[in-house]
Amino acid sequence: MTLQPEFFPIIKKAGFDTVRLPVRWSAHAGQKPPYTIDPDFLARVEWAIDQATANGLNIVVNAHHYDDLDKDPAAHVPRLAAIWTQVAEKIRGRGDNVYFELYNEPHGKFDTDTWNAAIPVLLEAVRASNPDRPVIIGPVSWNNIRALDGLKLPRDDHNLIVTVHYYEPFEFTHQGAEWAEGSDAWLGRSWTGSEEEKRTVTASLETAAEWGRRHGRPVFLGEFGAYSKADDASRLRWTRFVAREADRLGMSRAYWEFCAGFGLYDRDTGAWRQDLKAAALGEPRGQE
Ligand code: GLC
């Protein structure tokens, strides 16, 4: 689905204040130095930034689905750094409602040390032209809260936000997800909101909040959501509980995602899934 201009006012009117834009830069940049980004593609991303900000939305621009980077960081970190140099130079004049997220869900060959070594390289590429822009960085293992302890952020950079993703229990949130191996076996799994289930969610999110306090960094729950193959009542319960816990713990959050398999918005009918949207916004209980 191509990004449509009307999505931005629709999102703003529904009560959201931020959009997170996953960008697959790696598919639109040269393979050799200077790794030039296709100008049409860069202009397209700038268009999305313009649409967001013109509609009063903050926008998080990330680097998403760079599979070769996770397979071979040594070969590809310099390319992603060159990509960020170009993006950052282009965006330097924008306000601080444009956030950069250095890399979505480092995993594969990115262990703690490799990722911690890549962070300053990528960050420097941004900082050369954007000394004050808020930059978002998460831990390895797909931005897993459990991996936060190994994350090392440059201490002298005071405008960093840490991000984590939350999809647990994974067998619930990813049941029937085509890209999650074996996930058909999880179909039918519910989330009842029992005390024990809630305690598990709370404990994880508290770990993230506590990390943020200890390190003096704001925490952004950059993705959470339950795939459409889970039953609706469970999805609503889980989504609302996670959203409200994040609020209670002072974290910002972004639901994954707008109008695909986890979608809050039905692009075929052009209507919000009202109950799910209310849950993602952390609004009081609808009719689950
Ligand atoms: C991550 C992945 C994306 C996936 C989502 C939920 O953002 O990059 O492909 O849809 O998590 O699993």
PDB file of C-alpha atoms and ligand atoms in Angstrom:
ATOM      1  CA  MET A   1       0.000   0.000   0.000  1.00  0.00           C
ATOM      2  CA  THR A   2       1.446   3.348  -0.988  1.00  0.00           C
ATOM      3  CA  LEU A   3       1.488   6.072   1.604  1.00  0.00           C
ATOM      4  CA  GLN A   4      -1.451   8.369   0.845  1.00  0.00           C
ATOM      5  CA  PRO A   5      -1.535  12.083   1.691  1.00  0.00           C
ATOM      6  CA  GLU A   6      -4.906  11.735   3.426  1.00  0.00           C
ATOM      7  CA  PHE A   7      -3.472   9.283   5.960  1.00  0.00           C
ATOM      8  CA  PHE A   8      -1.749  12.097   7.844  1.00  0.00           C
ATOM      9  CA  PRO A   9      -4.823  14.215   8.667  1.00  0.00           C
ATOM     10  CA  ILE A  10      -6.772  11.025   9.374  1.00  0.00           C
ATOM     11  CA  ILE A  11      -4.150   9.951  11.911  1.00  0.00           C
ATOM     12  CA  LYS A  12      -3.940  13.388  13.495  1.00  0.00           C
ATOM     13  CA  LYS A  13      -7.716  13.731  13.806  1.00  0.00           C
ATOM     14  CA  ALA A  14      -7.953  10.346  15.482  1.00  0.00           C
ATOM     15  CA  GLY A  15      -5.863  11.665  18.365  1.00  0.00           C
ATOM     16  CA  PHE A  16      -2.327  10.495  17.577  1.00  0.00           C
ATOM     17  CA  ASP A  17       0.532  12.936  17.882  1.00  0.00           C
ATOM     18  CA  THR A  18       3.324  10.987  16.201  1.00  0.00           C
ATOM     19  CA  VAL A  19       3.910   8.663  13.251  1.00  0.00           C
ATOM     20  CA  ARG A  20       6.833   6.295  12.914  1.00  0.00           C
ATOM     21  CA  LEU A  21       7.969   5.858   9.340  1.00  0.00           C
ATOM     22  CA  PRO A  22       9.841   2.619   8.588  1.00  0.00           C
ATOM     23  CA  VAL A  23      12.200   3.308   5.683  1.00  0.00           C
ATOM     24  CA  ARG A  24      14.068   0.676   3.698  1.00  0.00           C
ATOM     25  CA  TRP A  25      16.942   2.953   2.665  1.00  0.00           C
ATOM     26  CA  SER A  26      19.129  -0.020   1.800  1.00  0.00           C
ATOM     27  CA  ALA A  27      16.981  -0.825  -1.239  1.00  0.00           C
ATOM     28  CA  HIS A  28      17.371   2.724  -2.576  1.00  0.00           C
ATOM     29  CA  ALA A  29      21.072   3.527  -2.197  1.00  0.00           C
ATOM     30  CA  GLY A  30      24.170   2.686  -4.215  1.00  0.00           C
ATOM     31  CA  GLN A  31      26.125  -0.436  -3.337  1.00  0.00           C
ATOM     32  CA  LYS A  32      29.497   1.316  -3.490  1.00  0.00           C
ATOM     33  CA  PRO A  33      30.822   4.515  -1.889  1.00  0.00           C
ATOM     34  CA  PRO A  34      29.515   7.173  -1.717  1.00  0.00           C
ATOM     35  CA  TYR A  35      26.340   5.031  -1.437  1.00  0.00           C
ATOM     36  CA  THR A  36      24.198   7.710  -3.018  1.00  0.00           C
ATOM     37  CA  ILE A  37      20.516   7.559  -2.089  1.00  0.00           C
ATOM     38  CA  ASP A  38      18.170   7.627  -5.068  1.00  0.00           C
ATOM     39  CA  PRO A  39      17.104  11.319  -5.106  1.00  0.00           C
ATOM     40  CA  ASP A  40      13.488  10.454  -5.933  1.00  0.00           C
ATOM     41  CA  PHE A  41      13.325   8.180  -2.930  1.00  0.00           C
ATOM     42  CA  LEU A  42      14.863  10.748  -0.623  1.00  0.00           C
ATOM     43  CA  ALA A  43      12.381  13.311  -1.941  1.00  0.00           C
ATOM     44  CA  ARG A  44       9.573  10.870  -1.234  1.00  0.00           C
ATOM     45  CA  VAL A  45      10.669  10.522   2.390  1.00  0.00           C
ATOM     46  CA  GLU A  46      10.930  14.310   2.649  1.00  0.00           C
ATOM     47  CA  TRP A  47       7.391  14.501   1.304  1.00  0.00           C
ATOM     48  CA  ALA A  48       6.234  12.193   4.122  1.00  0.00           C
ATOM     49  CA  ILE A  49       8.057  14.369   6.658  1.00  0.00           C
ATOM     50  CA  ASP A  50       6.369  17.456   5.201  1.00  0.00           C
ATOM     51  CA  GLN A  51       2.947  15.809   5.337  1.00  0.00           C
ATOM     52  CA  ALA A  52       3.426  14.774   8.951  1.00  0.00           C
ATOM     53  CA  THR A  53       4.691  18.097  10.202  1.00  0.00           C
ATOM     54  CA  ALA A  54       2.167  20.129   8.174  1.00  0.00           C
ATOM     55  CA  ASN A  55      -0.513  18.114   9.959  1.00  0.00           C
ATOM     56  CA  GLY A  56       0.950  18.771  13.377  1.00  0.00           C
ATOM     57  CA  LEU A  57       2.420  15.294  13.785  1.00  0.00           C
ATOM     58  CA  ASN A  58       5.868  14.383  15.049  1.00  0.00           C
ATOM     59  CA  ILE A  59       7.616  11.897  12.801  1.00  0.00           C
ATOM     60  CA  VAL A  60      10.187   9.215  13.591  1.00  0.00           C
ATOM     61  CA  VAL A  61      12.250   8.282  10.534  1.00  0.00           C
ATOM     62  CA  ASN A  62      14.137   5.025  10.923  1.00  0.00           C
ATOM     63  CA  ALA A  63      16.204   2.555   8.888  1.00  0.00           C
ATOM     64  CA  HIS A  64      14.176  -0.635   8.520  1.00  0.00           C
ATOM     65  CA  HIS A  65      14.694  -4.114   7.063  1.00  0.00           C
ATOM     66  CA  TYR A  66      18.348  -3.771   6.110  1.00  0.00           C
ATOM     67  CA  ASP A  67      18.847  -7.545   6.125  1.00  0.00           C
ATOM     68  CA  ASP A  68      22.443  -7.510   4.848  1.00  0.00           C
ATOM     69  CA  LEU A  69      23.418  -5.288   7.772  1.00  0.00           C
ATOM     70  CA  ASP A  70      22.277  -7.890  10.307  1.00  0.00           C
ATOM     71  CA  LYS A  71      24.131 -10.566   8.334  1.00  0.00           C
ATOM     72  CA  ASP A  72      27.392  -8.658   7.970  1.00  0.00           C
ATOM     73  CA  PRO A  73      27.687  -5.558  10.141  1.00  0.00           C
ATOM     74  CA  ALA A  74      31.355  -4.969   9.325  1.00  0.00           C
ATOM     75  CA  ALA A  75      30.602  -4.653   5.622  1.00  0.00           C
ATOM     76  CA  HIS A  76      27.402  -2.632   5.966  1.00  0.00           C
ATOM     77  CA  VAL A  77      27.766  -0.248   8.919  1.00  0.00           C
ATOM     78  CA  PRO A  78      29.814   2.166   6.754  1.00  0.00           C
ATOM     79  CA  ARG A  79      27.050   2.102   4.145  1.00  0.00           C
ATOM     80  CA  LEU A  80      24.324   2.844   6.686  1.00  0.00           C
ATOM     81  CA  ALA A  81      26.508   5.621   8.130  1.00  0.00           C
ATOM     82  CA  ALA A  82      26.839   7.125   4.642  1.00  0.00           C
ATOM     83  CA  ILE A  83      23.072   6.864   4.233  1.00  0.00           C
ATOM     84  CA  TRP A  84      22.504   8.697   7.531  1.00  0.00           C
ATOM     85  CA  THR A  85      25.014  11.379   6.524  1.00  0.00           C
ATOM     86  CA  GLN A  86      22.939  12.095   3.424  1.00  0.00           C
ATOM     87  CA  VAL A  87      19.576  11.932   5.190  1.00  0.00           C
ATOM     88  CA  ALA A  88      20.788  14.121   8.034  1.00  0.00           C
ATOM     89  CA  GLU A  89      22.228  16.753   5.685  1.00  0.00           C
ATOM     90  CA  LYS A  90      18.951  16.900   3.832  1.00  0.00           C
ATOM     91  CA  ILE A  91      16.864  17.190   6.993  1.00  0.00           C
ATOM     92  CA  ARG A  92      19.153  19.467   9.015  1.00  0.00           C
ATOM     93  CA  GLY A  93      16.865  22.501   8.825  1.00  0.00           C
ATOM     94  CA  ARG A  94      13.830  20.744  10.265  1.00  0.00           C
ATOM     95  CA  GLY A  95      12.464  21.175  13.749  1.00  0.00           C
ATOM     96  CA  ASP A  96      12.917  18.778  16.627  1.00  0.00           C
ATOM     97  CA  ASN A  97       9.573  17.173  15.774  1.00  0.00           C
ATOM     98  CA  VAL A  98      11.560  15.063  13.290  1.00  0.00           C
ATOM     99  CA  TYR A  99      13.263  12.199  15.126  1.00  0.00           C
ATOM    100  CA  PHE A 100      15.849   9.816  13.700  1.00  0.00           C
ATOM    101  CA  GLU A 101      15.951   6.175  14.773  1.00  0.00           C
ATOM    102  CA  LEU A 102      19.328   4.752  13.813  1.00  0.00           C
ATOM    103  CA  TYR A 103      18.315   1.165  13.100  1.00  0.00           C
ATOM    104  CA  ASN A 104      15.237  -0.949  13.678  1.00  0.00           C
ATOM    105  CA  GLU A 105      15.700  -4.187  15.623  1.00  0.00           C
ATOM    106  CA  PRO A 106      19.400  -5.049  15.312  1.00  0.00           C
ATOM    107  CA  HIS A 107      19.743  -8.845  15.449  1.00  0.00           C
ATOM    108  CA  GLY A 108      21.588 -11.669  13.659  1.00  0.00           C
ATOM    109  CA  LYS A 109      25.328 -10.907  13.716  1.00  0.00           C
ATOM    110  CA  PHE A 110      24.680  -7.832  15.818  1.00  0.00           C
ATOM    111  CA  ASP A 111      25.608  -8.979  19.289  1.00  0.00           C
ATOM    112  CA  THR A 112      25.891  -6.480  22.113  1.00  0.00           C
ATOM    113  CA  ASP A 113      29.521  -5.569  21.408  1.00  0.00           C
ATOM    114  CA  THR A 114      29.122  -5.259  17.652  1.00  0.00           C
ATOM    115  CA  TRP A 115      26.059  -3.062  18.022  1.00  0.00           C
ATOM    116  CA  ASN A 116      27.622  -0.936  20.770  1.00  0.00           C
ATOM    117  CA  ALA A 117      30.564  -0.338  18.430  1.00  0.00           C
ATOM    118  CA  ALA A 118      28.273   0.611  15.529  1.00  0.00           C
ATOM    119  CA  ILE A 119      26.226   3.133  17.535  1.00  0.00           C
ATOM    120  CA  PRO A 120      28.875   5.913  17.720  1.00  0.00           C
ATOM    121  CA  VAL A 121      29.652   5.497  14.016  1.00  0.00           C
ATOM    122  CA  LEU A 122      26.000   5.902  12.986  1.00  0.00           C
ATOM    123  CA  LEU A 123      25.380   8.628  15.545  1.00  0.00           C
ATOM    124  CA  GLU A 124      28.384  10.626  14.387  1.00  0.00           C
ATOM    125  CA  ALA A 125      27.018  10.542  10.837  1.00  0.00           C
ATOM    126  CA  VAL A 126      23.882  12.287  12.121  1.00  0.00           C
ATOM    127  CA  ARG A 127      25.595  14.593  14.605  1.00  0.00           C
ATOM    128  CA  ALA A 128      27.954  16.075  11.992  1.00  0.00           C
ATOM    129  CA  SER A 129      25.025  18.077  10.601  1.00  0.00           C
ATOM    130  CA  ASN A 130      22.331  17.692  13.299  1.00  0.00           C
ATOM    131  CA  PRO A 131      24.004  18.289  16.668  1.00  0.00           C
ATOM    132  CA  ASP A 132      20.735  18.617  18.566  1.00  0.00           C
ATOM    133  CA  ARG A 133      18.241  16.377  16.800  1.00  0.00           C
ATOM    134  CA  PRO A 134      16.628  13.763  19.075  1.00  0.00           C
ATOM    135  CA  VAL A 135      17.979  10.353  18.088  1.00  0.00           C
ATOM    136  CA  ILE A 136      16.389   7.044  19.047  1.00  0.00           C
ATOM    137  CA  ILE A 137      18.448   3.914  19.700  1.00  0.00           C
ATOM    138  CA  GLY A 138      17.443   0.458  20.942  1.00  0.00           C
ATOM    139  CA  PRO A 139      19.158  -2.722  22.107  1.00  0.00           C
ATOM    140  CA  VAL A 140      19.967  -5.900  20.150  1.00  0.00           C
ATOM    141  CA  SER A 141      17.756  -9.000  19.915  1.00  0.00           C
ATOM    142  CA  TRP A 142      15.139  -7.056  17.977  1.00  0.00           C
ATOM    143  CA  ASN A 143      15.053  -4.183  20.501  1.00  0.00           C
ATOM    144  CA  ASN A 144      14.304  -6.631  23.263  1.00  0.00           C
ATOM    145  CA  ILE A 145      13.892  -5.270  26.791  1.00  0.00           C
ATOM    146  CA  ARG A 146      16.008  -8.158  28.088  1.00  0.00           C
ATOM    147  CA  ALA A 147      18.935  -6.914  26.000  1.00  0.00           C
ATOM    148  CA  LEU A 148      18.843  -3.390  27.467  1.00  0.00           C
ATOM    149  CA  ASP A 149      21.438  -4.179  30.081  1.00  0.00           C
ATOM    150  CA  GLY A 150      24.134  -4.558  27.438  1.00  0.00           C
ATOM    151  CA  LEU A 151      23.292  -1.342  25.600  1.00  0.00           C
ATOM    152  CA  LYS A 152      25.915   1.400  25.798  1.00  0.00           C
ATOM    153  CA  LEU A 153      24.924   4.860  24.656  1.00  0.00           C
ATOM    154  CA  PRO A 154      27.519   7.619  24.276  1.00  0.00           C
ATOM    155  CA  ARG A 155      27.362   9.368  27.656  1.00  0.00           C
ATOM    156  CA  ASP A 156      28.132  12.839  26.432  1.00  0.00           C
ATOM    157  CA  ASP A 157      25.228  12.870  23.979  1.00  0.00           C
ATOM    158  CA  HIS A 158      22.283  14.360  25.803  1.00  0.00           C
ATOM    159  CA  ASN A 159      19.617  14.017  23.174  1.00  0.00           C
ATOM    160  CA  LEU A 160      19.148  10.277  22.943  1.00  0.00           C
ATOM    161  CA  ILE A 161      15.969   8.302  23.522  1.00  0.00           C
ATOM    162  CA  VAL A 162      16.090   4.569  24.113  1.00  0.00           C
ATOM    163  CA  THR A 163      13.577   2.374  22.306  1.00  0.00           C
ATOM    164  CA  VAL A 164      12.265  -1.121  23.009  1.00  0.00           C
ATOM    165  CA  HIS A 165       9.695  -3.306  21.270  1.00  0.00           C
ATOM    166  CA  TYR A 166       7.175  -5.425  23.116  1.00  0.00           C
ATOM    167  CA  TYR A 167       5.343  -8.407  21.632  1.00  0.00           C
ATOM    168  CA  GLU A 168       5.042 -10.851  24.504  1.00  0.00           C
ATOM    169  CA  PRO A 169       3.731 -13.455  24.782  1.00  0.00           C
ATOM    170  CA  PHE A 170       5.083 -13.811  21.244  1.00  0.00           C
ATOM    171  CA  GLU A 171       2.947 -16.929  20.665  1.00  0.00           C
ATOM    172  CA  PHE A 172      -0.075 -14.758  21.316  1.00  0.00           C
ATOM    173  CA  THR A 173       0.891 -11.592  19.392  1.00  0.00           C
ATOM    174  CA  HIS A 174       2.383 -13.436  16.424  1.00  0.00           C
ATOM    175  CA  GLN A 175      -0.043 -16.316  16.050  1.00  0.00           C
ATOM    176  CA  GLY A 176      -0.530 -17.110  12.374  1.00  0.00           C
ATOM    177  CA  ALA A 177       2.012 -14.450  11.320  1.00  0.00           C
ATOM    178  CA  GLU A 178       3.344 -15.623   7.954  1.00  0.00           C
ATOM    179  CA  TRP A 179       6.915 -14.527   8.749  1.00  0.00           C
ATOM    180  CA  ALA A 180       7.095 -16.215  12.174  1.00  0.00           C
ATOM    181  CA  GLU A 181       8.054 -19.850  11.736  1.00  0.00           C
ATOM    182  CA  GLY A 182       5.711 -22.347  13.353  1.00  0.00           C
ATOM    183  CA  SER A 183       3.205 -19.641  14.218  1.00  0.00           C
ATOM    184  CA  ASP A 184       0.204 -21.534  12.841  1.00  0.00           C
ATOM    185  CA  ALA A 185       0.528 -23.841  15.836  1.00  0.00           C
ATOM    186  CA  TRP A 186      -0.171 -20.850  18.098  1.00  0.00           C
ATOM    187  CA  LEU A 187      -3.536 -19.994  16.525  1.00  0.00           C
ATOM    188  CA  GLY A 188      -6.312 -19.810  19.069  1.00  0.00           C
ATOM    189  CA  ARG A 189      -4.097 -18.565  21.853  1.00  0.00           C
ATOM    190  CA  SER A 190      -5.905 -15.941  23.900  1.00  0.00           C
ATOM    191  CA  TRP A 191      -4.870 -13.259  26.372  1.00  0.00           C
ATOM    192  CA  THR A 192      -7.411 -13.117  29.131  1.00  0.00           C
ATOM    193  CA  GLY A 193      -5.859 -10.373  31.213  1.00  0.00           C
ATOM    194  CA  SER A 194      -5.395 -12.614  34.239  1.00  0.00           C
ATOM    195  CA  GLU A 195      -3.351 -11.246  37.132  1.00  0.00           C
ATOM    196  CA  GLU A 196      -0.470 -13.469  36.120  1.00  0.00           C
ATOM    197  CA  GLU A 197      -0.564 -12.339  32.480  1.00  0.00           C
ATOM    198  CA  LYS A 198      -0.689  -8.721  33.554  1.00  0.00           C
ATOM    199  CA  ARG A 199       2.169  -9.166  36.016  1.00  0.00           C
ATOM    200  CA  THR A 200       4.361 -10.496  33.206  1.00  0.00           C
ATOM    201  CA  VAL A 201       3.711  -7.441  31.035  1.00  0.00           C
ATOM    202  CA  THR A 202       4.172  -5.052  33.928  1.00  0.00           C
ATOM    203  CA  ALA A 203       7.446  -6.651  34.995  1.00  0.00           C
ATOM    204  CA  SER A 204       8.931  -6.296  31.491  1.00  0.00           C
ATOM    205  CA  LEU A 205       7.843  -2.712  30.999  1.00  0.00           C
ATOM    206  CA  GLU A 206       9.039  -1.804  34.494  1.00  0.00           C
ATOM    207  CA  THR A 207      12.453  -3.200  33.599  1.00  0.00           C
ATOM    208  CA  ALA A 208      12.584  -0.816  30.645  1.00  0.00           C
ATOM    209  CA  ALA A 209      11.346   2.148  32.677  1.00  0.00           C
ATOM    210  CA  GLU A 210      13.877   1.410  35.390  1.00  0.00           C
ATOM    211  CA  TRP A 211      16.702   1.256  32.826  1.00  0.00           C
ATOM    212  CA  GLY A 212      15.624   4.656  31.566  1.00  0.00           C
ATOM    213  CA  ARG A 213      15.636   6.141  35.058  1.00  0.00           C
ATOM    214  CA  ARG A 214      19.006   4.683  35.896  1.00  0.00           C
ATOM    215  CA  HIS A 215      20.588   5.986  32.706  1.00  0.00           C
ATOM    216  CA  GLY A 216      18.696   9.261  32.526  1.00  0.00           C
ATOM    217  CA  ARG A 217      17.138   8.477  29.138  1.00  0.00           C
ATOM    218  CA  PRO A 218      13.493   8.723  28.066  1.00  0.00           C
ATOM    219  CA  VAL A 219      12.058   5.359  26.978  1.00  0.00           C
ATOM    220  CA  PHE A 220      10.031   4.963  23.787  1.00  0.00           C
ATOM    221  CA  LEU A 221       7.996   1.782  23.351  1.00  0.00           C
ATOM    222  CA  GLY A 222       8.537   1.955  19.611  1.00  0.00           C
ATOM    223  CA  GLU A 223       6.454  -1.086  18.622  1.00  0.00           C
ATOM    224  CA  PHE A 224       3.763  -3.155  20.274  1.00  0.00           C
ATOM    225  CA  GLY A 225       0.786  -4.906  18.735  1.00  0.00           C
ATOM    226  CA  ALA A 226      -1.033  -8.188  18.242  1.00  0.00           C
ATOM    227  CA  TYR A 227      -1.549  -9.663  14.783  1.00  0.00           C
ATOM    228  CA  SER A 228      -5.040  -9.774  13.297  1.00  0.00           C
ATOM    229  CA  LYS A 229      -5.249 -13.553  13.538  1.00  0.00           C
ATOM    230  CA  ALA A 230      -5.648 -13.405  17.319  1.00  0.00           C
ATOM    231  CA  ASP A 231      -9.205 -13.075  18.592  1.00  0.00           C
ATOM    232  CA  ASP A 232     -10.477  -9.524  18.823  1.00  0.00           C
ATOM    233  CA  ALA A 233     -11.314  -9.504  22.521  1.00  0.00           C
ATOM    234  CA  SER A 234      -7.823 -10.681  23.450  1.00  0.00           C
ATOM    235  CA  ARG A 235      -6.195  -8.165  21.113  1.00  0.00           C
ATOM    236  CA  LEU A 236      -8.164  -5.330  22.663  1.00  0.00           C
ATOM    237  CA  ARG A 237      -7.342  -6.414  26.210  1.00  0.00           C
ATOM    238  CA  TRP A 238      -3.626  -6.867  25.506  1.00  0.00           C
ATOM    239  CA  THR A 239      -3.262  -3.684  23.465  1.00  0.00           C
ATOM    240  CA  ARG A 240      -5.052  -1.504  25.999  1.00  0.00           C
ATOM    241  CA  PHE A 241      -3.160  -2.991  28.926  1.00  0.00           C
ATOM    242  CA  VAL A 242       0.244  -2.494  27.305  1.00  0.00           C
ATOM    243  CA  ALA A 243      -0.650   1.062  26.234  1.00  0.00           C
ATOM    244  CA  ARG A 244      -1.849   2.023  29.692  1.00  0.00           C
ATOM    245  CA  GLU A 245       1.102   0.468  31.454  1.00  0.00           C
ATOM    246  CA  ALA A 246       3.432   2.393  29.156  1.00  0.00           C
ATOM    247  CA  ASP A 247       1.538   5.572  30.046  1.00  0.00           C
ATOM    248  CA  ARG A 248       1.686   4.814  33.742  1.00  0.00           C
ATOM    249  CA  LEU A 249       5.425   4.270  33.520  1.00  0.00           C
ATOM    250  CA  GLY A 250       5.992   7.496  31.601  1.00  0.00           C
ATOM    251  CA  MET A 251       7.025   5.931  28.291  1.00  0.00           C
ATOM    252  CA  SER A 252       6.013   7.234  24.909  1.00  0.00           C
ATOM    253  CA  ARG A 253       4.714   4.560  22.551  1.00  0.00           C
ATOM    254  CA  ALA A 254       3.907   3.728  18.941  1.00  0.00           C
ATOM    255  CA  TYR A 255       1.502   0.971  17.947  1.00  0.00           C
ATOM    256  CA  TRP A 256       2.650  -1.382  15.173  1.00  0.00           C
ATOM    257  CA  GLU A 257       1.035  -0.589  12.756  1.00  0.00           C
ATOM    258  CA  PHE A 258      -1.338   1.609  10.820  1.00  0.00           C
ATOM    259  CA  CYS A 259      -3.075  -0.360   8.057  1.00  0.00           C
ATOM    260  CA  ALA A 260      -1.544  -3.782   7.404  1.00  0.00           C
ATOM    261  CA  GLY A 261      -1.747  -7.039   9.377  1.00  0.00           C
ATOM    262  CA  PHE A 262      -1.791  -5.411  12.819  1.00  0.00           C
ATOM    263  CA  GLY A 263      -3.696  -2.446  11.449  1.00  0.00           C
ATOM    264  CA  LEU A 264      -5.806   0.023  13.355  1.00  0.00           C
ATOM    265  CA  TYR A 265      -7.177   1.338  10.098  1.00  0.00           C
ATOM    266  CA  ASP A 266      -9.012  -0.691   7.457  1.00  0.00           C
ATOM    267  CA  ARG A 267      -7.699   0.599   4.152  1.00  0.00           C
ATOM    268  CA  ASP A 268     -10.361  -1.248   2.141  1.00  0.00           C
ATOM    269  CA  THR A 269     -13.278   0.494   3.811  1.00  0.00           C
ATOM    270  CA  GLY A 270     -11.359   3.653   4.744  1.00  0.00           C
ATOM    271  CA  ALA A 271     -12.454   3.386   8.376  1.00  0.00           C
ATOM    272  CA  TRP A 272     -10.735   3.002  11.725  1.00  0.00           C
ATOM    273  CA  ARG A 273     -11.182  -0.193  13.689  1.00  0.00           C
ATOM    274  CA  GLN A 274     -12.559   1.968  16.454  1.00  0.00           C
ATOM    275  CA  ASP A 275     -12.169  -0.387  19.406  1.00  0.00           C
ATOM    276  CA  LEU A 276      -8.621  -1.326  18.528  1.00  0.00           C
ATOM    277  CA  LYS A 277      -7.684   2.286  17.907  1.00  0.00           C
ATOM    278  CA  ALA A 278      -9.109   3.282  21.293  1.00  0.00           C
ATOM    279  CA  ALA A 279      -7.113   0.476  22.911  1.00  0.00           C
ATOM    280  CA  ALA A 280      -3.882   1.530  21.163  1.00  0.00           C
ATOM    281  CA  LEU A 281      -4.463   5.089  22.334  1.00  0.00           C
ATOM    282  CA  GLY A 282      -4.875   3.760  25.873  1.00  0.00           C
ATOM    283  CA  GLU A 283      -8.395   5.149  26.069  1.00  0.00           C
ATOM    284  CA  PRO A 284     -10.735   3.687  28.670  1.00  0.00           C
ATOM    285  CA  ARG A 285     -12.275   0.318  27.975  1.00  0.00           C
ATOM    286  CA  GLY A 286     -14.556  -0.008  24.971  1.00  0.00           C
ATOM    287  CA  GLN A 287     -16.598  -3.114  24.590  1.00  0.00           C
ATOM    288  CA  GLU A 288     -14.196  -6.006  24.937  1.00  0.00           C
TER     289      GLU A 288
HETATM  290  C1  GLC B   1       9.372  -5.556  13.081  1.00  0.00           C
HETATM  291  C2  GLC B   1       9.692  -6.120  11.755  1.00  0.00           C
HETATM  292  C3  GLC B   1       8.452  -6.141  10.898  1.00  0.00           C
HETATM  293  C4  GLC B   1       7.377  -6.928  11.606  1.00  0.00           C
HETATM  294  C5  GLC B   1       7.128  -6.399  13.005  1.00  0.00           C
HETATM  295  C6  GLC B   1       6.202  -7.302  13.770  1.00  0.00           C
HETATM  296  O1  GLC B   1       9.091  -4.208  12.910  1.00  0.00           O
HETATM  297  O2  GLC B   1      10.705  -5.360  11.138  1.00  0.00           O
HETATM  298  O3  GLC B   1       8.724  -6.741   9.665  1.00  0.00           O
HETATM  299  O4  GLC B   1       6.164  -6.862  10.886  1.00  0.00           O
HETATM  300  O5  GLC B   1       8.327  -6.283  13.703  1.00  0.00           O
HETATM  301  O6  GLC B   1       6.678  -8.619  13.773  1.00  0.00           O
END
